[in-house]
Short mmCIF file of C-alpha atoms in Angstrom, two decimals:
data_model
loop_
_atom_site.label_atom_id
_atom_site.label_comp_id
_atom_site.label_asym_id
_atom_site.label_seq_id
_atom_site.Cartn_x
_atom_site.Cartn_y
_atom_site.Cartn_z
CA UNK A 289 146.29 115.67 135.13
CA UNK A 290 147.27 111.77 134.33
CA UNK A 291 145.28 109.91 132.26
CA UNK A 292 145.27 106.18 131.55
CA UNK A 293 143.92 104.41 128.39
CA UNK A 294 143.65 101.23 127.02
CA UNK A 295 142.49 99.80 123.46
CA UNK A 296 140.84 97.75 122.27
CA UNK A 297 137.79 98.23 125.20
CA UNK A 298 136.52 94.70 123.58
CA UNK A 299 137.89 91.68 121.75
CA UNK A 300 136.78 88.36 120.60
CA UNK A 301 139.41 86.08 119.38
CA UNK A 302 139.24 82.33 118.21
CA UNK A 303 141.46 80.08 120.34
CA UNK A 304 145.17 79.71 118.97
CA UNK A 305 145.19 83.35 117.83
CA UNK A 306 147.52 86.12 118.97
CA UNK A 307 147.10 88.64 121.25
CA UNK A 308 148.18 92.48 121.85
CA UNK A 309 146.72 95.31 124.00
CA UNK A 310 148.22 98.34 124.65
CA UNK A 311 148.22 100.27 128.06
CA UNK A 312 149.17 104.34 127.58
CA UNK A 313 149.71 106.89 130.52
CA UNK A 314 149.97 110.68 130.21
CA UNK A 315 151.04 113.46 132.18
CA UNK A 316 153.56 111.62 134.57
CA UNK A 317 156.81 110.08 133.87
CA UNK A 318 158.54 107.30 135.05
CA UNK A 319 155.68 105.44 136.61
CA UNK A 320 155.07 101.71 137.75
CA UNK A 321 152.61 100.01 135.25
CA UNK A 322 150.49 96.94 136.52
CA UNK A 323 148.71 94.34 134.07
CA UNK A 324 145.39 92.68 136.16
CA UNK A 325 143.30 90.30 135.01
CA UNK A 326 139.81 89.67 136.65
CA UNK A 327 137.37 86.53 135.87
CA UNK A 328 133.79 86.89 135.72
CA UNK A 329 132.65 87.79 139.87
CA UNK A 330 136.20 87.73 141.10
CA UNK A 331 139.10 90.30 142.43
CA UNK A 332 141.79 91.15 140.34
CA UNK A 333 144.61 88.83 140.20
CA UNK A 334 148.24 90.77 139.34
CA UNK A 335 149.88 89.32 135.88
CA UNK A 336 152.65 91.67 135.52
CA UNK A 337 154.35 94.86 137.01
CA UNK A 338 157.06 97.03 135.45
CA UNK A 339 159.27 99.85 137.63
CA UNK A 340 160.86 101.15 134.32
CA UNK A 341 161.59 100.59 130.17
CA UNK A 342 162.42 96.89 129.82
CA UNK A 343 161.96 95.86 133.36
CA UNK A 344 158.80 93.15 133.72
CA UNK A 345 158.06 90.80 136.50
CA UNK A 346 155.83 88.52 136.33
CA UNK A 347 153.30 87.24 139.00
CA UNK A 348 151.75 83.97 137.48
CA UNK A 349 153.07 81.41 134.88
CA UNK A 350 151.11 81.47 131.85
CA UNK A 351 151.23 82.14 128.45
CA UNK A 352 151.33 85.44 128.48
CA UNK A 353 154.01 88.31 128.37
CA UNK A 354 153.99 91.68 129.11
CA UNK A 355 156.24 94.49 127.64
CA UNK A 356 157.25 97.88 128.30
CA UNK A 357 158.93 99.67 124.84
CA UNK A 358 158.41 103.42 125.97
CA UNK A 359 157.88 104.81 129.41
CA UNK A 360 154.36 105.43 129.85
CA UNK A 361 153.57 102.03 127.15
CA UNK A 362 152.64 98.57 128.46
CA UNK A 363 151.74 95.69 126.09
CA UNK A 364 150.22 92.45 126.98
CA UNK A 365 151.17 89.65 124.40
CA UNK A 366 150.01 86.17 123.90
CA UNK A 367 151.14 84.05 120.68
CA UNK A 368 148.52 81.56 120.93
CA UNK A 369 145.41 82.15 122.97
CA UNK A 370 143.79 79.82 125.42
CA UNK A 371 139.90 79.63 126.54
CA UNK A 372 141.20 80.09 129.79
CA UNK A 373 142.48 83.47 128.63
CA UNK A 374 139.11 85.20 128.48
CA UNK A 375 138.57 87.64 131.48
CA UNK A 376 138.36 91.65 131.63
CA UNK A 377 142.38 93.02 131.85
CA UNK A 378 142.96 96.34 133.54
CA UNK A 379 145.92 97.98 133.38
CA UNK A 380 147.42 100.51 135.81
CA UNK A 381 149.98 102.60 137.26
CA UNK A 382 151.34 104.40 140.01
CA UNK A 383 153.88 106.70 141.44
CA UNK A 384 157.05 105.50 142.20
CA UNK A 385 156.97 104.61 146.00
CA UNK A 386 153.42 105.57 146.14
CA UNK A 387 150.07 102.84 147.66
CA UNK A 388 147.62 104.02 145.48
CA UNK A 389 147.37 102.49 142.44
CA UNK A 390 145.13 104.15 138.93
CA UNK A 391 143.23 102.09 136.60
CA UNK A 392 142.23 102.17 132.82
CA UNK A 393 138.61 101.10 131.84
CA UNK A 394 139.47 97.53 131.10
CA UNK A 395 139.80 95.13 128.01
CA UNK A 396 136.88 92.57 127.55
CA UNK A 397 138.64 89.55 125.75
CA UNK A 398 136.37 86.82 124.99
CA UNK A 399 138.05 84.21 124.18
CA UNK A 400 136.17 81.55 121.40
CA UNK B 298 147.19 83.98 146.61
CA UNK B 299 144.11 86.37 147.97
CA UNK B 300 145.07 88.64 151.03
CA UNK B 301 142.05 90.03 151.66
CA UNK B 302 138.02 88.58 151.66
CA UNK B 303 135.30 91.14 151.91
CA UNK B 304 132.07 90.04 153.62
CA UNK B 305 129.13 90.03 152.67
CA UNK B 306 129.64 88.90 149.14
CA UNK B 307 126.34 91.14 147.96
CA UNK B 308 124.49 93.75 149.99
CA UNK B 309 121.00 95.77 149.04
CA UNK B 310 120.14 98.29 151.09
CA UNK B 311 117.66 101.45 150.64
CA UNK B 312 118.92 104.75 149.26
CA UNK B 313 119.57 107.07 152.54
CA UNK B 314 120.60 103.78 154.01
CA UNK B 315 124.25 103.05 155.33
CA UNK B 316 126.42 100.60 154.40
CA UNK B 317 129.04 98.76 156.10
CA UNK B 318 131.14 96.23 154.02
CA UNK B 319 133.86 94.24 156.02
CA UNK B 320 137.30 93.12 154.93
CA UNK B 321 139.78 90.43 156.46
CA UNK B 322 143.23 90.23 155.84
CA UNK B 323 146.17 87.38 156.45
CA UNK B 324 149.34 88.92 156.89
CA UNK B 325 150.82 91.88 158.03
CA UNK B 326 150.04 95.35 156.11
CA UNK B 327 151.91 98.49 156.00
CA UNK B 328 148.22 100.09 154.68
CA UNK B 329 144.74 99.00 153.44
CA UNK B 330 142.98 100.20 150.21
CA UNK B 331 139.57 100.71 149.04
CA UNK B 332 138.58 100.84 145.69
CA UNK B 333 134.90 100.53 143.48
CA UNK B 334 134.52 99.21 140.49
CA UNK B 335 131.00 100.23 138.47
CA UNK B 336 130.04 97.04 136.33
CA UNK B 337 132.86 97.22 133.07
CA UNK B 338 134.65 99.52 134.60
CA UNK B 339 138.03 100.22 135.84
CA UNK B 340 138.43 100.27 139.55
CA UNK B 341 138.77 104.02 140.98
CA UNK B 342 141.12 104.82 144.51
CA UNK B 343 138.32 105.44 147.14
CA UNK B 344 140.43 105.76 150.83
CA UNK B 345 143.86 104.11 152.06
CA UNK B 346 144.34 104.11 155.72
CA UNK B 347 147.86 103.03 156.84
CA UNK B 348 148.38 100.40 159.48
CA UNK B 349 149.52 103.23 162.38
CA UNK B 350 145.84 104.79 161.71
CA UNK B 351 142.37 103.68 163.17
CA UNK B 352 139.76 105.50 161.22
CA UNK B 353 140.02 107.97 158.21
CA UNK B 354 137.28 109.92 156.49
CA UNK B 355 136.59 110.76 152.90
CA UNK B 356 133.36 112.76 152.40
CA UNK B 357 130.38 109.69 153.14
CA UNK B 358 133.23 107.27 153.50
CA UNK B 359 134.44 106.28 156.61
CA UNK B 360 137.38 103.61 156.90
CA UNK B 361 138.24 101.48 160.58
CA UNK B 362 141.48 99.53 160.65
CA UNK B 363 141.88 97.08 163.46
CA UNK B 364 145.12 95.37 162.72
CA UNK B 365 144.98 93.43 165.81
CA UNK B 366 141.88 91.69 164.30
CA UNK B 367 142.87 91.94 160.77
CA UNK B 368 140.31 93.59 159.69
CA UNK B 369 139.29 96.70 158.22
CA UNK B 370 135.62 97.89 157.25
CA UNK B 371 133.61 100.55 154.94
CA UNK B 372 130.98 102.69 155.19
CA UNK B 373 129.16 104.34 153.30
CA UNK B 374 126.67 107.10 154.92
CA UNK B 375 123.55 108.28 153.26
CA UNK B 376 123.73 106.28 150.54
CA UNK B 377 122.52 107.07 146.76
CA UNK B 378 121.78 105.23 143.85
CA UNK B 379 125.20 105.84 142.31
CA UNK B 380 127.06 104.04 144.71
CA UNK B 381 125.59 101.03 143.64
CA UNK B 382 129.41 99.08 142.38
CA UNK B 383 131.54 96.62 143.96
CA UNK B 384 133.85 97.49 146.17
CA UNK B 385 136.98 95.81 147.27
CA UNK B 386 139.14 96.07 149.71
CA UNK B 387 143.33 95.63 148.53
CA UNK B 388 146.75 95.26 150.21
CA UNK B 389 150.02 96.15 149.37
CA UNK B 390 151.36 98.35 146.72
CA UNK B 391 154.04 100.73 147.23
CA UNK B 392 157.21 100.48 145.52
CA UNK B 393 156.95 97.99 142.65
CA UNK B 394 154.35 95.70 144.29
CA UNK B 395 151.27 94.72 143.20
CA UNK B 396 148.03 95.14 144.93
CA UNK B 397 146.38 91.65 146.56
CA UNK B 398 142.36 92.26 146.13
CA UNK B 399 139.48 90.51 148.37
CA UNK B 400 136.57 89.22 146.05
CA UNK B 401 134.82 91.97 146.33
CA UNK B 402 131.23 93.27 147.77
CA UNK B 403 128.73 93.71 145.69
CA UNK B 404 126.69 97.23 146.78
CA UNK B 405 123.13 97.48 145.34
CA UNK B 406 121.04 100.91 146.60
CA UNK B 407 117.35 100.10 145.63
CA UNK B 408 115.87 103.56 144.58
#
């Protein structure tokens, strides 16, 4: 069966700081990866999508980047970190051509 | 830009109760999604219905889909304490697309 994690499940980080977490998916290959970001009471709003190694799109301006090194790996990066940055990022994927999308349990990023 | 906007924003019913959450949409859909989301959680794949279906069933979940109205709603039939979650409604998807997500309805079951 496929299995999605994500790391670190929390982080506090001073403004200015960098920023890296790390998406993983087992037991399917070649699969879409999502980055989402939610604010406190809100739906998800789509950062960045990636159909293969290499390939990112982005959704929003900001400043941050996304990343995909390996097949079932998706980074999101920031150099220097903004207040506005703070907000629970899920990461997901899905079959290629398939609706239904799968989600990890989330990154808390608190931003200080 | 949101797509779709569940209604009502919070709902507390009685365990054994039903609930029916609502979702509006904008633009045209080739399916609708449900998905809940326990508090700090990831958001789990309830139901999709595609836009040439009316209703769909999923054990105590029942999905409508009027696209005429833009609209689709949720319910959830006998309901138990663990249900309590948000629940959202999402459009899109497919290919490399993203999903668009409502706000979300928040689902308390009072014990």
């Amino acid at each position: 069966s496929q299995t999605i994690h994500q790391w670190p499940a929390t982080l506090v980080q001073p403004v200015g700081s960098p920023l890296s977490l790390e998406c993983t998916v087992e037991g399917t290959s070649n699969p879409n990866l999502y980055w989402y970001r939610q604010a406190a009471g809100r739906g998800l709003q789509l950062l960045f999508y990636s159909v293969g190694i290499g390939q990112i799109s982005s959704e929003v301006p900001q400043n941050l980047s996304a990343s995909r090194p390996q097949d079932r790996q998706f980074i999101l990066s920031s150099k220097k970190l903004l207040l506005s940055d703070s907000g629970f990022y899920l990461c997901a994927w899905s079959s290629s051509g398939a609706y239904e999308q799968y989600f990890g349990p989330g990154t808390r990023l608190t931003v200080t | 830009s949101q797509q779709g906007e569940e209604d009502p924003q919070a709902l507390s019913i009685q365990e054994g109760e039903n609930a029916t959450m609502n979702c509006s949409y904008k633009t045209s859909i080739n399916n609708l999604q449900w998905y809940r989301q326990n508090s700090g959680r990831g958001l789990v794949h309830l139901i999709l219905i595609r836009s040439n279906e009316r209703e769909k069933h999923s054990g105590r979940l029942r999905v409508t889909l009027d696209t005429s109205k833009k609209s689709s709603s949720l319910l959830i039939t006998a309901s138990r304490a663990a249900d309590t979650a948000s629940y959202f409604c999402a459009t899109g998807g497919g290919g490399a697309d993203g999903l668009t997500f409502g706000k979300g309805t928040h689902l308390i079951i009072q014990p």
